[in-house]
Coordinates of C-alpha atoms and ligand atoms in Angstrom, one line a residue:
M11 CA 16.2 29.5 -10.1
A12 CA 14.2 26.8 -9.6
M13 CA 11.2 26.8 -7.5
S14 CA 11.6 25.7 -3.8
E15 CA 14.1 28.2 -4.1
R16 CA 12.2 30.9 -4.8
P17 CA 11.0 33.4 -2.2
L18 CA 7.6 32.2 0.3
G19 CA 5.7 34.4 0.6
V20 CA 2.8 33.8 3.7
L21 CA -0.1 35.9 3.2
G22 CA -3.2 36.1 5.3
F23 CA -7.1 35.9 4.1
S24 CA -9.5 36.9 7.2
F25 CA -12.7 36.1 5.3
N26 CA -15.7 34.9 6.1
K27 CA -18.1 36.3 4.2
G28 CA -18.3 32.9 1.7
Q29 CA -20.6 30.9 4.7
P30 CA -22.7 31.2 7.6
R31 CA -20.6 30.7 10.5
G32 CA -17.9 32.9 12.2
G33 CA -14.6 32.2 12.6
T34 CA -12.7 31.2 9.6
E35 CA -11.4 34.6 9.4
Q36 CA -9.8 34.1 12.2
G37 CA -7.8 30.9 10.1
P38 CA -4.4 33.6 9.5
R39 CA -4.0 34.1 13.5
V40 CA -4.1 31.0 14.7
L41 CA -1.7 29.1 12.4
R42 CA 0.4 31.6 12.1
N43 CA 0.0 31.2 15.9
A44 CA 0.6 28.3 16.0
G45 CA 4.2 28.7 15.1
I46 CA 3.5 28.3 11.1
L47 CA 6.8 30.8 9.4
D48 CA 9.1 28.9 12.0
A49 CA 8.0 25.4 10.9
L50 CA 8.0 26.3 7.2
E51 CA 11.9 28.1 8.4
R52 CA 12.7 24.6 9.8
V53 CA 12.2 23.2 6.2
G54 CA 14.5 25.5 4.9
N55 CA 12.4 28.0 2.8
A56 CA 13.3 31.7 3.0
V57 CA 9.8 32.7 4.5
V58 CA 8.6 36.9 3.5
D59 CA 4.9 37.4 6.1
H60 CA 3.3 39.6 4.9
S61 CA 0.2 40.1 6.6
N62 CA -3.3 39.8 5.8
V63 CA -4.8 41.0 2.5
E64 CA -5.9 44.9 3.5
L65 CA -9.6 43.7 2.4
P66 CA -12.0 47.0 2.0
N67 CA -15.1 47.9 4.3
P68 CA -17.4 44.9 3.7
P69 CA -19.7 46.9 0.3
D70 CA -24.1 46.2 1.2
E71 CA -25.2 43.7 -0.1
G72 CA -28.5 44.0 -2.0
R73 CA -31.4 41.5 -1.4
D74 CA -31.1 40.5 -5.5
N75 CA -28.7 38.4 -5.7
I76 CA -29.1 33.7 -5.1
A77 CA -24.9 33.9 -4.1
K78 CA -24.6 35.6 0.1
N79 CA -22.5 38.1 -0.2
C80 CA -21.6 38.3 -3.3
R81 CA -20.4 41.8 -3.0
A82 CA -18.6 41.1 -0.3
V83 CA -17.1 38.1 -1.2
G84 CA -15.7 39.4 -4.9
T85 CA -14.4 42.9 -3.5
A86 CA -12.6 41.5 -0.7
N87 CA -11.6 38.1 -3.4
K88 CA -10.5 40.9 -5.8
K89 CA -7.7 42.3 -3.8
L90 CA -6.2 38.6 -2.5
S91 CA -6.4 37.9 -6.8
E92 CA -4.3 41.0 -7.4
E93 CA -1.8 40.6 -4.4
V94 CA -1.2 37.4 -5.4
S95 CA -0.5 38.4 -8.7
R96 CA 1.8 40.1 -7.8
Y97 CA 3.9 39.1 -5.5
L98 CA 4.1 35.4 -8.2
K99 CA 5.4 38.3 -10.4
K100 CA 7.8 39.0 -8.6
G101 CA 9.5 36.2 -8.4
E102 CA 7.7 34.6 -5.2
R103 CA 6.1 31.1 -4.0
L104 CA 3.2 32.5 -2.2
L105 CA 0.6 30.2 1.0
V106 CA -2.4 32.2 1.6
L107 CA -3.7 31.3 4.7
G108 CA -7.4 31.6 4.6
G109 CA -10.4 32.4 5.6
D110 CA -13.2 30.5 4.2
H111 CA -13.2 28.2 0.4
S112 CA -14.2 31.3 -1.3
L113 CA -10.9 32.2 -1.5
G114 CA -9.8 30.1 -4.4
I115 CA -11.4 32.6 -6.5
G116 CA -9.2 35.1 -5.9
S117 CA -6.5 33.4 -5.4
I118 CA -6.7 31.1 -8.5
H119 CA -7.2 34.2 -10.2
G120 CA -4.5 35.7 -10.0
H121 CA -2.8 33.0 -10.0
A122 CA -3.8 31.7 -13.4
Q123 CA -2.8 35.8 -14.4
A124 CA 0.5 35.7 -13.0
Q125 CA 1.5 32.2 -14.5
P126 CA -1.4 31.3 -17.2
D127 CA -0.4 27.1 -17.6
V128 CA -1.0 26.6 -13.9
V129 CA -2.6 23.6 -13.2
I130 CA -5.2 22.7 -10.3
V131 CA -5.4 20.1 -8.2
W132 CA -8.3 21.0 -5.4
V133 CA -8.3 18.9 -2.1
D134 CA -11.5 19.1 -0.9
A135 CA -14.6 16.9 0.6
H136 CA -16.0 19.0 -1.4
A137 CA -16.7 19.5 -5.0
D138 CA -16.9 23.6 -4.7
L139 CA -18.3 23.5 -7.4
N140 CA -21.5 24.3 -7.6
T141 CA -23.0 28.4 -10.1
P142 CA -25.1 30.4 -7.9
M143 CA -27.5 29.5 -9.7
S144 CA -27.8 25.0 -8.4
S145 CA -26.3 26.2 -5.1
S146 CA -28.5 25.1 -2.7
S147 CA -27.5 26.8 0.1
G148 CA -26.4 29.9 -1.9
N149 CA -23.0 29.7 0.3
M150 CA -20.4 30.8 -2.3
H151 CA -17.9 28.8 -0.6
G152 CA -19.0 26.4 -2.4
M153 CA -18.4 27.8 -5.9
P154 CA -14.8 29.2 -6.4
L155 CA -14.6 27.2 -9.5
S156 CA -17.4 28.0 -11.2
F157 CA -16.3 31.1 -11.0
L158 CA -13.6 30.4 -12.9
I159 CA -14.0 27.1 -16.1
R160 CA -14.2 28.8 -18.4
E161 CA -16.6 25.3 -19.6
L162 CA -19.4 26.6 -17.4
V163 CA -19.6 30.5 -18.4
E164 CA -22.6 29.4 -19.5
F165 CA -24.3 28.6 -16.3
M166 CA -22.9 31.0 -14.8
P167 CA -25.9 34.3 -14.1
Q168 CA -24.7 38.5 -13.7
T169 CA -23.3 38.4 -9.7
P170 CA -22.9 41.8 -8.4
G171 CA -19.4 42.3 -7.1
L172 CA -17.5 39.4 -9.3
D173 CA -17.3 41.2 -12.7
W174 CA -13.7 40.7 -13.6
C175 CA -13.1 37.4 -12.4
K176 CA -13.4 35.9 -16.2
P177 CA -13.0 32.2 -16.2
C178 CA -8.7 31.7 -16.5
L179 CA -9.1 27.7 -16.0
S180 CA -10.6 25.0 -18.0
A181 CA -11.5 21.9 -16.9
K182 CA -9.3 19.8 -18.0
D183 CA -6.5 21.9 -16.1
V184 CA -8.5 20.8 -12.6
V185 CA -7.9 17.9 -11.1
Y186 CA -10.4 16.9 -7.9
I187 CA -8.5 14.9 -4.1
G188 CA -10.5 14.0 -1.6
L189 CA -13.6 14.3 -2.6
R190 CA -17.8 12.5 -0.4
D191 CA -20.2 14.9 -1.2
V192 CA -20.6 16.2 -3.9
D193 CA -24.3 18.6 -4.9
P194 CA -26.1 16.9 -8.1
A195 CA -24.9 19.3 -10.8
E196 CA -21.5 19.1 -9.6
R197 CA -21.3 15.7 -9.9
L198 CA -23.4 16.6 -14.2
F199 CA -20.5 19.5 -14.1
I200 CA -17.5 17.5 -13.3
E201 CA -19.3 13.7 -15.8
K202 CA -19.8 16.3 -18.4
L203 CA -17.2 18.2 -18.8
G204 CA -14.8 16.0 -17.7
I205 CA -12.8 16.8 -14.5
T206 CA -10.8 15.2 -13.6
S207 CA -11.8 13.2 -9.9
F208 CA -10.8 10.7 -7.5
S209 CA -13.2 10.5 -4.4
M210 CA -12.3 9.6 -1.0
Q211 CA -13.8 5.8 -3.0
E212 CA -10.1 5.9 -5.5
V213 CA -7.9 6.6 -2.0
D214 CA -9.9 3.8 -1.2
K215 CA -9.2 1.4 -3.8
F216 CA -6.0 2.4 -5.4
G217 CA -4.3 3.5 -2.7
I218 CA -3.5 7.4 -2.1
R219 CA 0.1 6.8 -3.7
E220 CA -1.2 5.9 -6.5
V221 CA -3.8 8.6 -6.5
V222 CA -1.6 10.8 -6.8
E223 CA 0.2 10.0 -9.1
K224 CA -2.7 9.5 -11.7
A225 CA -4.0 12.7 -10.5
L226 CA -0.3 14.7 -11.5
K227 CA -0.3 12.9 -15.1
A228 CA -3.7 13.2 -16.0
V229 CA -3.0 17.5 -15.3
D230 CA 0.0 17.7 -16.8
P231 CA 1.1 15.0 -18.2
S232 CA 4.5 17.2 -19.4
G233 CA 5.3 17.2 -15.6
K234 CA 6.2 21.0 -16.2
R235 CA 3.5 22.9 -15.2
P236 CA 3.1 25.0 -11.9
I237 CA 1.0 24.0 -9.5
H238 CA -1.6 25.6 -7.0
V239 CA -2.9 23.4 -4.5
S240 CA -6.3 24.3 -2.7
F241 CA -6.2 22.8 0.4
D242 CA -9.8 22.6 2.3
V243 CA -8.9 21.5 5.8
D244 CA -11.5 18.3 5.5
V245 CA -10.6 16.8 2.7
M246 CA -9.1 15.1 6.5
D247 CA -11.3 13.2 8.4
P248 CA -13.6 14.7 11.3
A249 CA -10.4 13.2 13.8
H250 CA -8.3 15.1 12.6
A251 CA -10.1 18.2 11.5
S252 CA -13.0 18.7 13.5
A253 CA -12.6 22.4 13.7
T254 CA -14.2 23.0 10.2
G255 CA -17.5 24.5 9.1
T256 CA -18.1 21.5 7.0
P257 CA -17.1 17.7 8.3
V258 CA -17.9 14.4 6.6
P259 CA -17.2 11.0 8.5
G260 CA -14.5 9.4 6.0
G261 CA -11.9 12.0 4.8
L262 CA -8.3 11.3 4.3
S263 CA -6.5 10.4 7.7
L264 CA -3.0 12.0 8.6
R265 CA -0.5 10.9 6.5
E266 CA -2.5 10.2 3.3
S267 CA -2.7 13.3 3.7
F268 CA 1.0 14.2 4.9
Y269 CA 1.8 11.8 1.6
L270 CA 0.1 13.6 -0.8
A271 CA 1.5 16.7 0.1
E272 CA 5.5 15.4 0.5
E273 CA 4.6 14.4 -2.6
I274 CA 3.6 17.3 -4.3
A275 CA 6.8 19.4 -2.9
A276 CA 8.5 16.1 -4.4
T277 CA 7.6 17.7 -7.6
G278 CA 9.2 20.9 -7.7
R279 CA 6.2 22.8 -9.4
L280 CA 4.3 24.5 -6.2
A281 CA 4.0 27.6 -7.0
V282 CA 0.4 28.6 -4.5
L283 CA -1.1 26.7 -1.9
D284 CA -4.2 27.6 0.3
I285 CA -5.5 26.6 3.3
A286 CA -9.0 27.0 3.9
E287 CA -11.4 26.6 6.3
V288 CA -9.6 25.9 9.9
N289 CA -12.5 27.7 11.9
P290 CA -11.4 27.9 15.4
L291 CA -14.8 28.3 17.2
L292 CA -15.6 24.5 16.7
S293 CA -15.5 21.9 17.3
N294 CA -14.1 21.7 21.0
A295 CA -10.7 22.7 23.0
D296 CA -8.6 19.6 21.8
G297 CA -10.6 19.3 18.5
Q298 CA -8.8 23.3 17.5
K299 CA -5.3 22.2 18.8
T300 CA -5.9 19.9 17.1
T301 CA -7.1 20.7 13.5
V302 CA -4.9 23.9 13.5
A303 CA -2.0 21.3 14.5
N304 CA -2.9 19.6 12.0
A305 CA -3.3 22.5 8.8
V306 CA 0.4 23.2 10.2
D307 CA 2.7 20.2 10.3
V308 CA 0.3 19.5 6.5
T309 CA 1.4 22.8 5.4
A310 CA 5.4 21.7 6.1
K311 CA 5.0 18.8 4.5
F312 CA 4.0 21.0 1.4
Y313 CA 7.2 22.8 1.1
G314 CA 9.8 20.3 3.0
S315 CA 11.0 18.9 0.0
K316 CA 12.8 16.6 1.3
R317 CA 11.7 13.5 2.4
Q318 CA 14.0 11.3 4.3
G319 CA 13.2 13.9 7.2
D320 CA 15.0 17.9 7.6
V321 CA 18.7 18.2 8.8
P322 CA 19.0 21.8 10.7
R323 CA 22.3 23.2 8.2
D324 CA 24.3 24.0 10.9
Y325 CA 24.3 21.1 12.1
V326 CA 26.9 18.8 13.4
I327 CA 26.2 15.1 14.4
P328 CA 28.5 14.7 17.6
R329 CA 31.7 12.2 18.3
P330 CA 32.6 11.1 22.2
Q331 CA 34.9 13.5 23.6
A332 CA 38.9 12.7 22.5
Ligands
MN18 MN1 -13.7 23.2 0.1

């Protein structure tokens, strides 16, 4: 079955312990309330809502580690990984509604167990590539890729709660789009490991059309591998997504975000999409509404394959009465 014809499973990951602010745990609820399931059905997907991942009680955190809440982040993501892997093996595509971006650990790990040839398109203002040693904040939503990339293994400390997570990607399986706030260690890793990266400066220079084309070519020249998009809403300009924990000025316009999503949809190879870092407790009422609405609209573009517009299956062009 063509990828785009498979059922689309939706999995909520109601979690906030990868960063310090309450609210990201409400992401799945506000996105569902805003009609994300209907929006996906309207563009022709057979949607199956698997509800939220049932998270184990947060374990006691020791004071012995530098990655904050690592036991909670680890156990929750282990559960997420198992669920993602299970539904993919059943033949579904998956949409993961976060939750903070530490969810990348479980979502990508689970994806790689089911489809080892997966490629990652990380769409974010930040690289989320710090190790527990290099992070200045200790917040794990800035670290997910460091736990997943094989070439970084020598830089990774033993992290309680994450012993189950064996790196499953090489650096060449990852491409970044939208970066504009990158820490020193992240910059060095990107350079030394040769991770393909398109910052906002490159989006300005080449335009979003060329960036998306180059990004997909770089990560999968054959154009055959399953795609995992991890979309942090902070990649969008704060004008379009202010209800998020770490907004950075100068991001993707709404139209650029749509275009990226439409081009990914057009590949027919999107297997998993993460929508991370919607935080309905931040920003003002207007900002909250706009952020959630834009997150829903961008998500629908990732799954609406017909770029010329979607015609309901039962639509009949009206004619004048004879
Ligand atoms: Mn992120």
